[in-house]
mmCIF file of C-alpha atoms in Angstrom:
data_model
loop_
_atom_site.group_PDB
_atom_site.id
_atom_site.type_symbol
_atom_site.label_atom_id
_atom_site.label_comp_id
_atom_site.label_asym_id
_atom_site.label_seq_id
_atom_site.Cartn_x
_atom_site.Cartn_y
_atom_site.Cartn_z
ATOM 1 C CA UNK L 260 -42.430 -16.894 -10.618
ATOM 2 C CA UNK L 261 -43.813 -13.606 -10.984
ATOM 3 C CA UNK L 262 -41.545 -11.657 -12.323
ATOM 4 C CA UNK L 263 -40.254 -14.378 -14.633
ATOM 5 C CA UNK L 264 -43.457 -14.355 -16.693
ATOM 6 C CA UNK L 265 -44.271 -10.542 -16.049
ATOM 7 C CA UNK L 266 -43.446 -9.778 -19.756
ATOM 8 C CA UNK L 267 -45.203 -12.621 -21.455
ATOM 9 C CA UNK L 268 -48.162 -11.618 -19.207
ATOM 10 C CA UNK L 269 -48.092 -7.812 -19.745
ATOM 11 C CA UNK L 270 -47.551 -8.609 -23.630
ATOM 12 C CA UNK L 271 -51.089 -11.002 -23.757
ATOM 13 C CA UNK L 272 -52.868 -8.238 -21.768
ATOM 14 C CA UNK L 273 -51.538 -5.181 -24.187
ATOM 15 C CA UNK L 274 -51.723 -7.464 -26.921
ATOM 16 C CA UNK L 275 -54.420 -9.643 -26.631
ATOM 17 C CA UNK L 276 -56.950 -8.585 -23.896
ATOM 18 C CA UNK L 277 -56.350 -4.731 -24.574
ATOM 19 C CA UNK L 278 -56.162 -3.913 -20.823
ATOM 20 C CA UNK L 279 -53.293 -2.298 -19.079
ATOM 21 C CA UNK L 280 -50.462 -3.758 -18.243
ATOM 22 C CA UNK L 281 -49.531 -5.045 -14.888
ATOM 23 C CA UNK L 282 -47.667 -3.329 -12.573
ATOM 24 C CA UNK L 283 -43.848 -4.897 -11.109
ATOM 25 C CA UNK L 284 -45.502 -6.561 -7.900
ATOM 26 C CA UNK L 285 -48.633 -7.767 -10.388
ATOM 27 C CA UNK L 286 -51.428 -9.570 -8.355
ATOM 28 C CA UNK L 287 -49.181 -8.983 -5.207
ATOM 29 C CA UNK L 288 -49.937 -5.649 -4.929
ATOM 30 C CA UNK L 289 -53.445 -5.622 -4.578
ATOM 31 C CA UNK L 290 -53.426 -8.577 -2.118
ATOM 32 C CA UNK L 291 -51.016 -6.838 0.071
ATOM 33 C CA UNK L 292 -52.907 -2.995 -0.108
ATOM 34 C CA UNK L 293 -55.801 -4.986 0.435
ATOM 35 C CA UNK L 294 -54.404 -7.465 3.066
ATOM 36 C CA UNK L 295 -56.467 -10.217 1.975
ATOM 37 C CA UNK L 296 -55.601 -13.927 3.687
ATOM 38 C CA UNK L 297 -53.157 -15.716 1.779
ATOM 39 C CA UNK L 298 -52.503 -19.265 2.029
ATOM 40 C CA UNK L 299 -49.575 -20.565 1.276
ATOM 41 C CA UNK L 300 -49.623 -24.762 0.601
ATOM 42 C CA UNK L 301 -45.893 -25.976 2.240
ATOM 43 C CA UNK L 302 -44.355 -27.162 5.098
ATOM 44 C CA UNK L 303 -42.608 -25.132 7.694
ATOM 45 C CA UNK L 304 -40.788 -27.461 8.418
ATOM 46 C CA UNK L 305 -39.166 -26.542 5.043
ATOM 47 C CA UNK L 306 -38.924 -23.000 5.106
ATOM 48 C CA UNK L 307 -39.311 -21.121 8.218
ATOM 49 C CA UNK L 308 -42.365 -18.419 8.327
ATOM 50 C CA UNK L 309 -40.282 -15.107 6.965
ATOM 51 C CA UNK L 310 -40.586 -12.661 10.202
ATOM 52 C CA UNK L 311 -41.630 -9.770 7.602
ATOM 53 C CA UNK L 312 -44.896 -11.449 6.659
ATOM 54 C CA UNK L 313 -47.805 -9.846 8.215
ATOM 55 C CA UNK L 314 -50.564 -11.716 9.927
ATOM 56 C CA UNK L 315 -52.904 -12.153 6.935
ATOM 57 C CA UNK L 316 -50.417 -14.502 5.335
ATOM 58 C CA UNK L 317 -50.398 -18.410 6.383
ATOM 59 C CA UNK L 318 -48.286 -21.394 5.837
ATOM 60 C CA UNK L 319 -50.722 -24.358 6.395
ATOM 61 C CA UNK L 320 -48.457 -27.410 5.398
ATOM 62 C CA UNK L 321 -48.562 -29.243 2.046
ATOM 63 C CA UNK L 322 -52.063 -29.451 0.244
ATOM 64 C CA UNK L 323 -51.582 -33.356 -0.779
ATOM 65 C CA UNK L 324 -54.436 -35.277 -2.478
ATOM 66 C CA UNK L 325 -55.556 -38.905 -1.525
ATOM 67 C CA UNK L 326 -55.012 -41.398 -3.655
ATOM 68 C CA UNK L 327 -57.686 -42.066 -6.183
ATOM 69 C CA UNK L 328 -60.007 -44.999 -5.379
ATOM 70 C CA UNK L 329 -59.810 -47.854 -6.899
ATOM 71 C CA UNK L 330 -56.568 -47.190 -8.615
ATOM 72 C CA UNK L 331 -54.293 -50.410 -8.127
ATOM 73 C CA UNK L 332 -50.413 -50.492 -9.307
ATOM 74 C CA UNK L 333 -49.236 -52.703 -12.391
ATOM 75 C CA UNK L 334 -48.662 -56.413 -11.576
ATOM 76 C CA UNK L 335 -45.263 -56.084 -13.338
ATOM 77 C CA UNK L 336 -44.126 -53.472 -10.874
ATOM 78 C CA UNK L 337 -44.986 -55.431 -8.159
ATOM 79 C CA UNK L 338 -43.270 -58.015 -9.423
ATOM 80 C CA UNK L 339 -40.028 -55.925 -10.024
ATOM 81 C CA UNK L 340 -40.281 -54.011 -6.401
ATOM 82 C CA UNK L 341 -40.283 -57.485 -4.980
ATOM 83 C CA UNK L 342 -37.633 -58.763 -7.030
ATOM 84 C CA UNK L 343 -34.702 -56.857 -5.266
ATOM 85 C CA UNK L 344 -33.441 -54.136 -2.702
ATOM 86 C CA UNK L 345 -36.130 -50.752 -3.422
ATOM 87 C CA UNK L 346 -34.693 -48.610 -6.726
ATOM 88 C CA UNK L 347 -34.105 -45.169 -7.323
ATOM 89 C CA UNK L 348 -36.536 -43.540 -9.037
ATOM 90 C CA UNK L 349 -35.366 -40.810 -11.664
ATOM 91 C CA UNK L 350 -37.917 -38.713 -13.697
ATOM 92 C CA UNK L 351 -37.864 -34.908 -14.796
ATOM 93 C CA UNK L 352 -41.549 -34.472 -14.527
ATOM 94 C CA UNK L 353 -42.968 -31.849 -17.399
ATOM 95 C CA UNK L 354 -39.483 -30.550 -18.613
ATOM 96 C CA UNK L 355 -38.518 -31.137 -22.302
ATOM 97 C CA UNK L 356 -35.740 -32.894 -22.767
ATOM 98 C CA UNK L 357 -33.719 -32.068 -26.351
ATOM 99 C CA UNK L 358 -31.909 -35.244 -26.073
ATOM 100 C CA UNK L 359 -34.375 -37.909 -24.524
ATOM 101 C CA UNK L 360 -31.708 -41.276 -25.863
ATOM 102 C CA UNK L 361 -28.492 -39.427 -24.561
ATOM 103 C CA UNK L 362 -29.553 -38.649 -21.208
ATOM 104 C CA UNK L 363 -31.479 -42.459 -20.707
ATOM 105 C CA UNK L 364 -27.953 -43.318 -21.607
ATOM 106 C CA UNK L 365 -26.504 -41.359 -19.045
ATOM 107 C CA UNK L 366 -29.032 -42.422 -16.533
ATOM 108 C CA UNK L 367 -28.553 -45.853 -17.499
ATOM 109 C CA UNK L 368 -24.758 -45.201 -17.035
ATOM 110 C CA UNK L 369 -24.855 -43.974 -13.731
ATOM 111 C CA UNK L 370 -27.263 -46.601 -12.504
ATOM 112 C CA UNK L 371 -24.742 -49.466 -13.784
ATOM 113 C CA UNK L 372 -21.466 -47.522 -12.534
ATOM 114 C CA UNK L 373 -23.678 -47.793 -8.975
ATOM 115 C CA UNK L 374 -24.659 -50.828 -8.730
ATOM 116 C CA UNK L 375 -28.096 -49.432 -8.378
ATOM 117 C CA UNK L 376 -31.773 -50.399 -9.659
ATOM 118 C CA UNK L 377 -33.927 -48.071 -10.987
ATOM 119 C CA UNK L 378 -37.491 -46.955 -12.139
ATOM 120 C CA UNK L 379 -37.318 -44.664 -14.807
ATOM 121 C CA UNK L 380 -40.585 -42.462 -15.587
ATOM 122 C CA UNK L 381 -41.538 -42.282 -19.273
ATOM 123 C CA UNK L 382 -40.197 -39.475 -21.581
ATOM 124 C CA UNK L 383 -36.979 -41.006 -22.678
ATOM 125 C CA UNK L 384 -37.400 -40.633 -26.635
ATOM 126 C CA UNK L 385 -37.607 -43.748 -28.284
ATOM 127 C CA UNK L 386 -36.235 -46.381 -25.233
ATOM 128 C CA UNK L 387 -38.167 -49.139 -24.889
ATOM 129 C CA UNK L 388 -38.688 -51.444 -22.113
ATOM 130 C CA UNK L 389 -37.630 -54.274 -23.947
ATOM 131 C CA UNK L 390 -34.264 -52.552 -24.230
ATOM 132 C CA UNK L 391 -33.544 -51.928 -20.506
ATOM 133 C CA UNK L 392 -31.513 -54.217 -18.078
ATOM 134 C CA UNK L 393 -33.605 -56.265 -15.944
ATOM 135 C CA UNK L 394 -32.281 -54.048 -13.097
ATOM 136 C CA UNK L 395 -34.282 -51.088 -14.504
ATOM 137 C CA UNK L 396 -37.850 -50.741 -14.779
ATOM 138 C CA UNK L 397 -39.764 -48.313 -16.901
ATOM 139 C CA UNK L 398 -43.567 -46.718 -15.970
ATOM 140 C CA UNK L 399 -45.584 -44.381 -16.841
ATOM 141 C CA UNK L 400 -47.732 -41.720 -14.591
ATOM 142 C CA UNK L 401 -47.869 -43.387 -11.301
ATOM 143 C CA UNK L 402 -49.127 -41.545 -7.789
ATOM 144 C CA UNK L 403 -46.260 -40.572 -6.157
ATOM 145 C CA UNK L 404 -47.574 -41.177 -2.669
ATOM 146 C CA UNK L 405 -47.906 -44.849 -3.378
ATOM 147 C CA UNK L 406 -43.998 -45.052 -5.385
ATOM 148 C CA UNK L 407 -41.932 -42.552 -3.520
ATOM 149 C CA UNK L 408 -42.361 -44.596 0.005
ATOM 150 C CA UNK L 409 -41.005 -47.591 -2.119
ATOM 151 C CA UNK L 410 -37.778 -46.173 -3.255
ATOM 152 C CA UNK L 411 -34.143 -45.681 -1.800
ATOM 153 C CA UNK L 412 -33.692 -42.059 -3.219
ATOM 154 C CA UNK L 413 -35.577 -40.082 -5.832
ATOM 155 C CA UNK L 414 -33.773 -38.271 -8.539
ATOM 156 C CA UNK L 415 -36.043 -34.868 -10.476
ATOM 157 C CA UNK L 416 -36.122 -31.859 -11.381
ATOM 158 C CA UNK L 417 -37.308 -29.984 -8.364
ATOM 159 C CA UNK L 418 -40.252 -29.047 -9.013
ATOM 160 C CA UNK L 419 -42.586 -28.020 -5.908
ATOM 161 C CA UNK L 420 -45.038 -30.818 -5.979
ATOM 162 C CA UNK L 421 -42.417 -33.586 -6.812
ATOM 163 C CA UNK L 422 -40.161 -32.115 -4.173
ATOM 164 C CA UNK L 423 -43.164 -31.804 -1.604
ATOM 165 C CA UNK L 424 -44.024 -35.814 -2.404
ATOM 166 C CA UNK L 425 -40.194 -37.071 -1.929
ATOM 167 C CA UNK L 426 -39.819 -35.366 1.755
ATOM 168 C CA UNK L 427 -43.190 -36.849 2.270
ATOM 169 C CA UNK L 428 -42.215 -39.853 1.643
ATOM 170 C CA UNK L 429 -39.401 -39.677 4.008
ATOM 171 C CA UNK L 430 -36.241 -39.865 1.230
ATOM 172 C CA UNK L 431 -33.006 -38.753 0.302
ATOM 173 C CA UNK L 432 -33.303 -36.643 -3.530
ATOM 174 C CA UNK L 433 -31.151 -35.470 -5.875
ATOM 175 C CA UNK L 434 -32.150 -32.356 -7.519
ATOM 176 C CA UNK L 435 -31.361 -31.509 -11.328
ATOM 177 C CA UNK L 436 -33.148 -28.469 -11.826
ATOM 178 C CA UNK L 437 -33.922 -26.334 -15.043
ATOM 179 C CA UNK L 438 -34.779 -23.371 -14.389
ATOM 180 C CA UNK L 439 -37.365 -21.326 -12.611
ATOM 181 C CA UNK L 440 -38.109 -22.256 -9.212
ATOM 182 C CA UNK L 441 -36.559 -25.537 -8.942
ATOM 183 C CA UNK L 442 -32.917 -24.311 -8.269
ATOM 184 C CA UNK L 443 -34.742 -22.862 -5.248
ATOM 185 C CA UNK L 444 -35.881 -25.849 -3.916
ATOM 186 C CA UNK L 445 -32.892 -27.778 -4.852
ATOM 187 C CA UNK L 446 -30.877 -25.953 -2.150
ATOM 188 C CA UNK L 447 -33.656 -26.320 0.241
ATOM 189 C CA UNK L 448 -33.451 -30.099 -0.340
ATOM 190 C CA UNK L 449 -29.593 -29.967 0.439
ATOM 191 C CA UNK L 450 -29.533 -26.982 3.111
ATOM 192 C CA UNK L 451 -31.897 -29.246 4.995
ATOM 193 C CA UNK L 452 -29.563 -32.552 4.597
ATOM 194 C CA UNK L 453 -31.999 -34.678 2.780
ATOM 195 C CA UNK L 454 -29.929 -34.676 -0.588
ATOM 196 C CA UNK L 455 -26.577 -33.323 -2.034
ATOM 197 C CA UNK L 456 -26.423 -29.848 -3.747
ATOM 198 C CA UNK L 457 -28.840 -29.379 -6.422
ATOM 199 C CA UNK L 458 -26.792 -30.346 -10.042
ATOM 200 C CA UNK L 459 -28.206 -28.061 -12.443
ATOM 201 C CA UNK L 460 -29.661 -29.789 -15.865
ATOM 202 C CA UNK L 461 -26.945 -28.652 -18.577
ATOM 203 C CA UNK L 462 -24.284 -29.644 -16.005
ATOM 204 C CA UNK L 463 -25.400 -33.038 -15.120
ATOM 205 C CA UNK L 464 -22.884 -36.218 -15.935
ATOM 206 C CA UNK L 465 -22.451 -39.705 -15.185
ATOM 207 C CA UNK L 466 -19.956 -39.203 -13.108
ATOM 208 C CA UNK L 467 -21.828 -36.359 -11.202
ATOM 209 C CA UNK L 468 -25.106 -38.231 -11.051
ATOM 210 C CA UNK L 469 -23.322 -41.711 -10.370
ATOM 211 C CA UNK L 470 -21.732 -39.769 -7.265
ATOM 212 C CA UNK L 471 -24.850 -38.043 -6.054
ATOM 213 C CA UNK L 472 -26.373 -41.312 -5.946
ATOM 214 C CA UNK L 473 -23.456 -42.950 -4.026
ATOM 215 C CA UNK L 474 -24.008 -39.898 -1.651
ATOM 216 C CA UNK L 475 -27.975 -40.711 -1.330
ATOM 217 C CA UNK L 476 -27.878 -44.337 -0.756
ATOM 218 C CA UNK L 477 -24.791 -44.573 1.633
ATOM 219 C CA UNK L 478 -24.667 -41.187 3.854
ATOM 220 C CA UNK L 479 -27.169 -42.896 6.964
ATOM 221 C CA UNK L 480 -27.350 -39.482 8.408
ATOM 222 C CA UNK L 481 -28.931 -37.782 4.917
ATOM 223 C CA UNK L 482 -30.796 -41.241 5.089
ATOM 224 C CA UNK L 483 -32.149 -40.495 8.827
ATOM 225 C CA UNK L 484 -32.789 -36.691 8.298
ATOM 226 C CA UNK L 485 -34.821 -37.378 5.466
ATOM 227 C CA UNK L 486 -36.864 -40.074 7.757
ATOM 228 C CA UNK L 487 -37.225 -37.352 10.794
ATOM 229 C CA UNK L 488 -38.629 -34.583 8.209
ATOM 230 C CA UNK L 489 -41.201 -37.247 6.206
ATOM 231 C CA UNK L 490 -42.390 -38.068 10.131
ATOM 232 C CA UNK L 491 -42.834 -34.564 10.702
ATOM 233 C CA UNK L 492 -44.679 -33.448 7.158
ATOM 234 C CA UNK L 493 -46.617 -36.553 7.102
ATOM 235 C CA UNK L 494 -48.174 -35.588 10.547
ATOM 236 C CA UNK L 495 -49.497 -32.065 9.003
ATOM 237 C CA UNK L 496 -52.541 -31.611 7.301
ATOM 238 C CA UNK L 497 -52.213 -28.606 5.282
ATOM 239 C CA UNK L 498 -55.387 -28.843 3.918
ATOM 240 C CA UNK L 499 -57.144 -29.273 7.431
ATOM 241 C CA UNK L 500 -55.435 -26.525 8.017
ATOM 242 C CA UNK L 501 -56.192 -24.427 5.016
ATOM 243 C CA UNK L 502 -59.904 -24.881 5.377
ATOM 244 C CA UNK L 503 -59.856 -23.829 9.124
ATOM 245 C CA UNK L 504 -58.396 -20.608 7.940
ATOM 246 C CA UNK L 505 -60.443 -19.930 5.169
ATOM 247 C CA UNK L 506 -63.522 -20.957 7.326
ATOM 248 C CA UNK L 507 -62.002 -18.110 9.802
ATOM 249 C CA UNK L 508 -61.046 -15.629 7.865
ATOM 250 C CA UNK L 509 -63.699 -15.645 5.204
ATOM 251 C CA UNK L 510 -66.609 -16.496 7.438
ATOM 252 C CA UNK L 511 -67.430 -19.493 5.873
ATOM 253 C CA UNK L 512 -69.366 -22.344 7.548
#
């Protein structure tokens, strides 16, 4: 991520703050010459510890957040969750979407073609809930640790934290990423057998989405991988973890 907003980054500090610019490695540098601890907030189970990474640097497991107090999910939902076999859910997170009606419509499409229901996070341009089948449910920002668990498969962007809460939860995914890091984790999804390869954004169909989602609700051993790995992530505690080290390594009490 780095490198891809080195320029922007060395332009604000030339620019801007009137300090030097920032070398190729950036922050990395120092915290390498220096060896100061690093903590890294994912799974191993995920992606293996790299055997060039020196002893300074530690993978703790995912740094996931309770669930606010006293938040309680919309009757409606309940209602809809009850109603019928668990949905997919398909959202794109943050990403801007240039055509919000023409890809609902292709979600839509897909959804129908699989005989599937879904919960659609908002961001769709100007669809309405009034205007959706009664197979399809619309919401708006909703704690992923409570709705993931609830689904049959999870459709986004692949984006670390929304990837990180869907193999939490123990659930197939189909990645659509944009750019960035998300193609990354996209093939991490699939490499690990919880999800079909990644489809990138400007690529994505109805009939490519309608068969990824064939693939994530039928394949029982994608379905049972994706079980195994939520077991194993859900029984870290990266941030346990992370305060152990920092505690350590920092001589905090």
């Amino acid at each position: 991520m780095w490198q891809t907003f080195r320029t922007a980054d060395n332009k604000a500090r030339s620019q801007v703050l009137h300090i030097a610019q920032a070398s190729f490695w950036g922050p990395y540098a120092s915290l390498q010459q220096k060896k100061q601890t690093i903590l890294y907030g994912y799974s191993l189970q995920v992606i293996p510890f790299p055997k060039d990474w020196d002893d300074f640097i530690h993978v703790t497991g995912y740094w996931f957040l309770e669930q606010s107090a006293g938040w309680e999910p919309p009757i409606d939902l309940i209602d809809f969750l009850q109603s019928g076999p668990p949905p997919v859910y398909i959202g794109f997170g943050s990403m801007v979407n240039s055509k919000p009606e023409e890809t609902a419509d292709l979600v839509l499409q897909a959804l129908a073609r699989t005989s599937q229901r879904g919960v659609l996070s908002s961001g769709w341009g100007g669809l309405k809930k009034e205007y959706l089948p009664d197979t399809v449910f619309m919401i708006g920002s909703m704690p992923h640790n409570w709705l993931f668990p609830r689904m049959a498969a999870v459709v986004h962007h692949g984006g670390v934290g929304t990837t990180a809460a869907g193999l939490w939860a123990g659930i197939p995914a189909i990645v659509t990423p944009y750019f960035g890091d998300q193609p990354f984790w996209g093939q991490r999804v699939y490499e690990l057998g919880v999800g079909p390869r990644p489809i990138p954004r400007q690529r994505l169909t109805v009939d490519r989405l309608a068969e990824a989602i064939n693939c994530v609700v039928s394949d029982a051993a994608m379905r049972e991988k994706a079980i195994r790995l939520g077991e194993c992530i859900r029984a870290e505690n990266g941030i346990a973890r992370a305060v152990e080290v920092i505690e350590r390594e920092g001589g905090c009490k």
